Tab-separated table of C-alpha atoms in Angstrom:
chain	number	residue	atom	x	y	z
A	1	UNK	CA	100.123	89.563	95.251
A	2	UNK	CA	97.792	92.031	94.104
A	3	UNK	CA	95.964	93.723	97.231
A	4	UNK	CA	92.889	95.089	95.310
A	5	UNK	CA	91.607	93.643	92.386
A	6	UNK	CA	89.214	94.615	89.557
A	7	UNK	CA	88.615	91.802	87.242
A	8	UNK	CA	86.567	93.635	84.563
A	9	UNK	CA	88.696	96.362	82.512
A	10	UNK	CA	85.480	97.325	80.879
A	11	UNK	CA	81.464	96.844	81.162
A	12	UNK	CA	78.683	97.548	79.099
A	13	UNK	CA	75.357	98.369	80.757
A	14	UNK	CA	72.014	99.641	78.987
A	15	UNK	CA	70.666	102.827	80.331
A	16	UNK	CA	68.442	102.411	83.608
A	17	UNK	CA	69.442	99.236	83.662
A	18	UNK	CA	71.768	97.869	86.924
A	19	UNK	CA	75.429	96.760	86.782
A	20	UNK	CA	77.577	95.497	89.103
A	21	UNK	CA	81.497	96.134	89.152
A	22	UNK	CA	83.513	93.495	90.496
A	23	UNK	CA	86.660	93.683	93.297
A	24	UNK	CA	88.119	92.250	95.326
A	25	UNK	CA	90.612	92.672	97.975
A	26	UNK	CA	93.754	90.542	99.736
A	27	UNK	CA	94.601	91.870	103.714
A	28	UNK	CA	95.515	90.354	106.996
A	29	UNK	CA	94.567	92.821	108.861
A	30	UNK	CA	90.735	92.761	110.949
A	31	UNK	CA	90.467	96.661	110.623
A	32	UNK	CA	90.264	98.156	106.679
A	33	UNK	CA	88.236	100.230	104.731
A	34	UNK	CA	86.945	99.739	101.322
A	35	UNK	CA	86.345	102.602	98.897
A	36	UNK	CA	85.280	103.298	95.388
A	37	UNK	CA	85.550	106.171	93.530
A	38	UNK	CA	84.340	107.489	89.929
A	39	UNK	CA	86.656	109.306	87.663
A	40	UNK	CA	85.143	110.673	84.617
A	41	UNK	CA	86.697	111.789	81.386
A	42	UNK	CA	87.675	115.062	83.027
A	43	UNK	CA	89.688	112.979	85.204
A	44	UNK	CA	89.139	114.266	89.054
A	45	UNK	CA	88.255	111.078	91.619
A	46	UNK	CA	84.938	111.801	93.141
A	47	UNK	CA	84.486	109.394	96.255
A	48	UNK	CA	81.149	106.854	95.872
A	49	UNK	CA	80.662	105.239	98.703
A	50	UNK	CA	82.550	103.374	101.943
A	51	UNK	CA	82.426	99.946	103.996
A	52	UNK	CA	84.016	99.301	107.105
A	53	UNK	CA	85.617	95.625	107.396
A	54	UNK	CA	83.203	95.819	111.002
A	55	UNK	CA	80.283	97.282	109.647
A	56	UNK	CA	77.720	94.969	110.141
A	57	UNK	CA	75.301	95.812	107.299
A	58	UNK	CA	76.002	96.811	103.320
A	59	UNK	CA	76.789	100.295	102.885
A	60	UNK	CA	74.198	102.647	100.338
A	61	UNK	CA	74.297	105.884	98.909
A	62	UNK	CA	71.673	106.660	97.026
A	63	UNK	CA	71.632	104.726	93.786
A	64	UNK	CA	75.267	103.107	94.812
A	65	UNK	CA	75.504	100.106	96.990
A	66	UNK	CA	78.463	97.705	98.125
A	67	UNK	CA	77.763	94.364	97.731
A	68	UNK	CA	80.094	93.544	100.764
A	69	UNK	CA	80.904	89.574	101.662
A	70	UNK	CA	83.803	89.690	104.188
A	71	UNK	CA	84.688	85.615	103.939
A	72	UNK	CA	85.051	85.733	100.124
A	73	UNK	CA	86.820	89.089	100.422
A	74	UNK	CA	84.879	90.195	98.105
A	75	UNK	CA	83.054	94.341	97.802
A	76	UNK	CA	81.463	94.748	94.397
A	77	UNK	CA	79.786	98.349	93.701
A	78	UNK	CA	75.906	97.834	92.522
A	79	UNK	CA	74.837	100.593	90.736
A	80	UNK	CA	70.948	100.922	90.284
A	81	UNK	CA	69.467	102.909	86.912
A	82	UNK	CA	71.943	103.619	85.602
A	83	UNK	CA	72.777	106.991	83.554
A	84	UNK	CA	74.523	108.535	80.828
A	85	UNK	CA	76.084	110.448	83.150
A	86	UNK	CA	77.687	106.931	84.640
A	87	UNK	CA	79.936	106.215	82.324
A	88	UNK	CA	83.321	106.502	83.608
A	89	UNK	CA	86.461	104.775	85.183
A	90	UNK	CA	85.414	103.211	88.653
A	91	UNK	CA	88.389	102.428	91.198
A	92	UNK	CA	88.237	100.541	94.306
A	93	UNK	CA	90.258	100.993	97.357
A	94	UNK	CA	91.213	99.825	100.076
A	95	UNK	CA	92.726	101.296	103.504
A	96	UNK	CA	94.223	98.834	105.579
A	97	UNK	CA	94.368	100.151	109.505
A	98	UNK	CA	94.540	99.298	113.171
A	99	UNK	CA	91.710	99.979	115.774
A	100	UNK	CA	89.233	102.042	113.638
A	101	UNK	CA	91.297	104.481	112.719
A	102	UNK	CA	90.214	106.119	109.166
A	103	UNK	CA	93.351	107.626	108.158
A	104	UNK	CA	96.716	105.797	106.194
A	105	UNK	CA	97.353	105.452	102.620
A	106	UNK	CA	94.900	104.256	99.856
A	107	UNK	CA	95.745	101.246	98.000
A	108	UNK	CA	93.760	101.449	94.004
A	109	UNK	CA	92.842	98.258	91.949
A	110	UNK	CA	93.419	98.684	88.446
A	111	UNK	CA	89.854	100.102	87.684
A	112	UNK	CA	86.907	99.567	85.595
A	113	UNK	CA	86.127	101.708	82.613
A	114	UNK	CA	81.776	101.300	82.649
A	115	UNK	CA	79.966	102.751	79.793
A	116	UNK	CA	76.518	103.060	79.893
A	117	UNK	CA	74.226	102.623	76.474
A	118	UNK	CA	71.513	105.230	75.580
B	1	UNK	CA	81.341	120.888	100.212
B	2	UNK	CA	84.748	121.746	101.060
B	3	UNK	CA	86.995	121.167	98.477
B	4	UNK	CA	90.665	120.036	98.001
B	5	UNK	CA	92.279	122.375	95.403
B	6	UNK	CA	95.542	121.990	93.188
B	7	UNK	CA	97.088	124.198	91.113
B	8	UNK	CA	98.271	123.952	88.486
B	9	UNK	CA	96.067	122.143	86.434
B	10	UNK	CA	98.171	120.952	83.961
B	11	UNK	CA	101.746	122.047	83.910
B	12	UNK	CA	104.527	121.224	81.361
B	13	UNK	CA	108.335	121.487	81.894
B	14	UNK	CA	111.518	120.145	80.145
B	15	UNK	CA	113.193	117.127	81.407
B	16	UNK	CA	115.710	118.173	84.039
B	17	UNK	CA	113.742	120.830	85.413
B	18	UNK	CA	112.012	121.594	89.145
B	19	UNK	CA	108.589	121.432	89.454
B	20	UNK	CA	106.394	121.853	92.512
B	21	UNK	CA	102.432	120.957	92.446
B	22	UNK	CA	100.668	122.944	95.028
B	23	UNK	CA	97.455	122.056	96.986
B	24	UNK	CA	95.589	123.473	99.340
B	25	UNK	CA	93.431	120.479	101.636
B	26	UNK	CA	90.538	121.089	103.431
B	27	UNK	CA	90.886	123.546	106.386
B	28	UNK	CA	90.188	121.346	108.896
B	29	UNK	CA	92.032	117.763	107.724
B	30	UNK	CA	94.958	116.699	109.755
B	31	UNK	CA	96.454	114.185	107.139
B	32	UNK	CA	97.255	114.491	103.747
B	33	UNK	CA	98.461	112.961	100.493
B	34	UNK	CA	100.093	112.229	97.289
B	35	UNK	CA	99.547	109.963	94.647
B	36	UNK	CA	100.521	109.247	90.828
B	37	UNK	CA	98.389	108.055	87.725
B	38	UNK	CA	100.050	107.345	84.697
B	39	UNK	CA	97.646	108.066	81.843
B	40	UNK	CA	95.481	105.120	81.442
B	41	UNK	CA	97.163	103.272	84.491
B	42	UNK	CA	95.918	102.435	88.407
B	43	UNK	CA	96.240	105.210	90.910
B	44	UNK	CA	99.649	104.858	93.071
B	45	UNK	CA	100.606	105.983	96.409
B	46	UNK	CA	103.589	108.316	97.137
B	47	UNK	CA	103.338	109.658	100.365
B	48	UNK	CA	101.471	110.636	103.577
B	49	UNK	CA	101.941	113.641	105.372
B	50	UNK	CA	100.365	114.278	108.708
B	51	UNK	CA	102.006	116.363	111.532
B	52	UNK	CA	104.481	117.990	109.632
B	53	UNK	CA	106.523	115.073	109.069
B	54	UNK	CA	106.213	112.371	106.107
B	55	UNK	CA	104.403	109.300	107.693
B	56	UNK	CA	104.349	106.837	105.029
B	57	UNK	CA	105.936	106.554	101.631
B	58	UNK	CA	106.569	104.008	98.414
B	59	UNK	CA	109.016	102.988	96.824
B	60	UNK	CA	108.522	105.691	93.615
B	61	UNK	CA	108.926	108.387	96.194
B	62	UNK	CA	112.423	108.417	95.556
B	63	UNK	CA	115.290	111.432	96.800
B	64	UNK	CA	113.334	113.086	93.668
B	65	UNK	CA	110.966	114.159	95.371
B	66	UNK	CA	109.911	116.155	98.821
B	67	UNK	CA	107.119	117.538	100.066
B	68	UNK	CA	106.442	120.136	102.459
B	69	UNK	CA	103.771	122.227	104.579
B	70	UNK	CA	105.591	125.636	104.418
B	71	UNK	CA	102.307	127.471	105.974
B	72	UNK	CA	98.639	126.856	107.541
B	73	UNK	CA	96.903	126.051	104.334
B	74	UNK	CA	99.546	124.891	101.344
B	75	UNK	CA	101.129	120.992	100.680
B	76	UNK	CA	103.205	121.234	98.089
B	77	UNK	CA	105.202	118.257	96.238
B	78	UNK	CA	108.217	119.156	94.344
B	79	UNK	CA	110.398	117.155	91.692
B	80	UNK	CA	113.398	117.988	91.916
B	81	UNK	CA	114.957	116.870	88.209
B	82	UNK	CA	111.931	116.263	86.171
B	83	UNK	CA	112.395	112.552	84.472
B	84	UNK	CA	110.154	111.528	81.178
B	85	UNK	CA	108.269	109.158	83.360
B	86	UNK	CA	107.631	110.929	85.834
B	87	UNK	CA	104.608	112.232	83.268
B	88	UNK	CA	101.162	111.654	85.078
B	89	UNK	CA	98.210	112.820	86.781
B	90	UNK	CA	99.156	113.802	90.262
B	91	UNK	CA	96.404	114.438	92.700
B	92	UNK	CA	96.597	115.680	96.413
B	93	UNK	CA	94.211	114.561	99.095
B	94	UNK	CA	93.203	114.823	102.701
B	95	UNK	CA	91.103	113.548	105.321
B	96	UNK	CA	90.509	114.027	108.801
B	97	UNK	CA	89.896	110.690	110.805
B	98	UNK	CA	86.048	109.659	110.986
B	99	UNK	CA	86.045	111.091	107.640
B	100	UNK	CA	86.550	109.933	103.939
B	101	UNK	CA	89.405	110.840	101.584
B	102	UNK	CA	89.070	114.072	99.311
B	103	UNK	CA	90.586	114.447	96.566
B	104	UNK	CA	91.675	117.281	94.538
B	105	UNK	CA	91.238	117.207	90.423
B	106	UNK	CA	95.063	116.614	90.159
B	107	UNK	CA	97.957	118.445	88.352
B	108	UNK	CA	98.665	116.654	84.690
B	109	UNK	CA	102.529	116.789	84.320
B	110	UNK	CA	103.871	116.609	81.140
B	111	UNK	CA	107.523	116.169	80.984
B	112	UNK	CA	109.086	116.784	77.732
């Protein structure tokens, strides 16, 4: 079974207008991390934004935010406004770990190419 | 913002040959990484590092391959007998515990 999953291989979004990127995620474990990261044409992974499976409220950064619902196992990336500058490949991740610790491998969904419309 | 930082960027060899992909992780990260991307495909895991000893690694990372810490600052992954497939986007990363995973812009292999 698939531990990450990213339904959408590609979305269309109209400049400044939101979009939400879906995934979801398969673990056993009470302690894990959830990650996203953008990787534009150029192809380096630039990290978005985190959520711990304990944190009690939706993590932000700026115009990013995780749309995080722990029974559904669910942690879809809202991005606000979007930009020209947006349109790239969007991973989730997931880090599956014991006690709060923050280190152990990374385990990538199959990503989500997002271009955004002028 | 410290940076994770690979060289080469993109580096071609003939099948059958040794490569090694260098990177140097963030001074102060304890734990580091390697993973795969096959042009157009999900990002894959290949091994974790931390200590001086491998920690973790999947099934791809094979006798093929090794990695090592041969100083303070350098990880370095080598392939041993360069295969077609093994063709991708390899990146390094690190992180320190409390904090999030860097990555560096990756080495493109090309194996002809």
């Amino acid at each position: 079974a698939q531990k990450i999953t990213q339904t959408q291989p590609g979305m269309f979004v109209q400049e400044k207008e939101a979009v939400t990127l879906d995934c979801t995620y398969d673990t056993s474990d009470p302690s894990y991390g959830l990650f996203w990261y953008k990787q534009p044409s150029s192809g380096e992974m630039i990290f978005l934004i985190y959520q711990g499976s304990y944190d009690q409220q939706n993590a932000t950064e700026g115009r990013y935010s995780l749309n995080f619902q722990k029974a559904r196992k669910s942690a879809n990336l809202v991005i606000s406004a979007s930009q020209l500058g947006d349109s790239a490949m969007y991973f989730c991740a997931m880090r599956e770990g014991a006690g709060g610790t923050s280190y152990g491998k990374l385990t990538f969904g199959q990503g989500t190419i997002l271009t955004v419309h002028p | 913002e410290p940076e994770v930082t690979q060289t080469p960027s993109h580096q071609v060899t003939q099948m059958g040959q040794e490569v090694i992909l260098r990177c140097v992780p963030i001074s102060n990260h304890l734990y580091f990484y390697w993973y795969r991307q096959i042009l157009g495909q999900k990002v894959e895991f290949l091994v974790s590092f931390y200590n001086n000893e491998i920690s973790e690694k999947s099934e791809i990372f094979d006798d093929q391959f090794s990695v090592e810490r041969p100083d303070g600052s350098n990880f370095t992954l080598k392939i041993r007998s360069t295969k077609l497939e093994d063709s991708a986007m390899y990146f390094c990363a690190s992180n320190q515990q409390g904090d999030g995973y860097t990555f560096g812009s990756g080495t493109r292999l090309t194996v002809v």
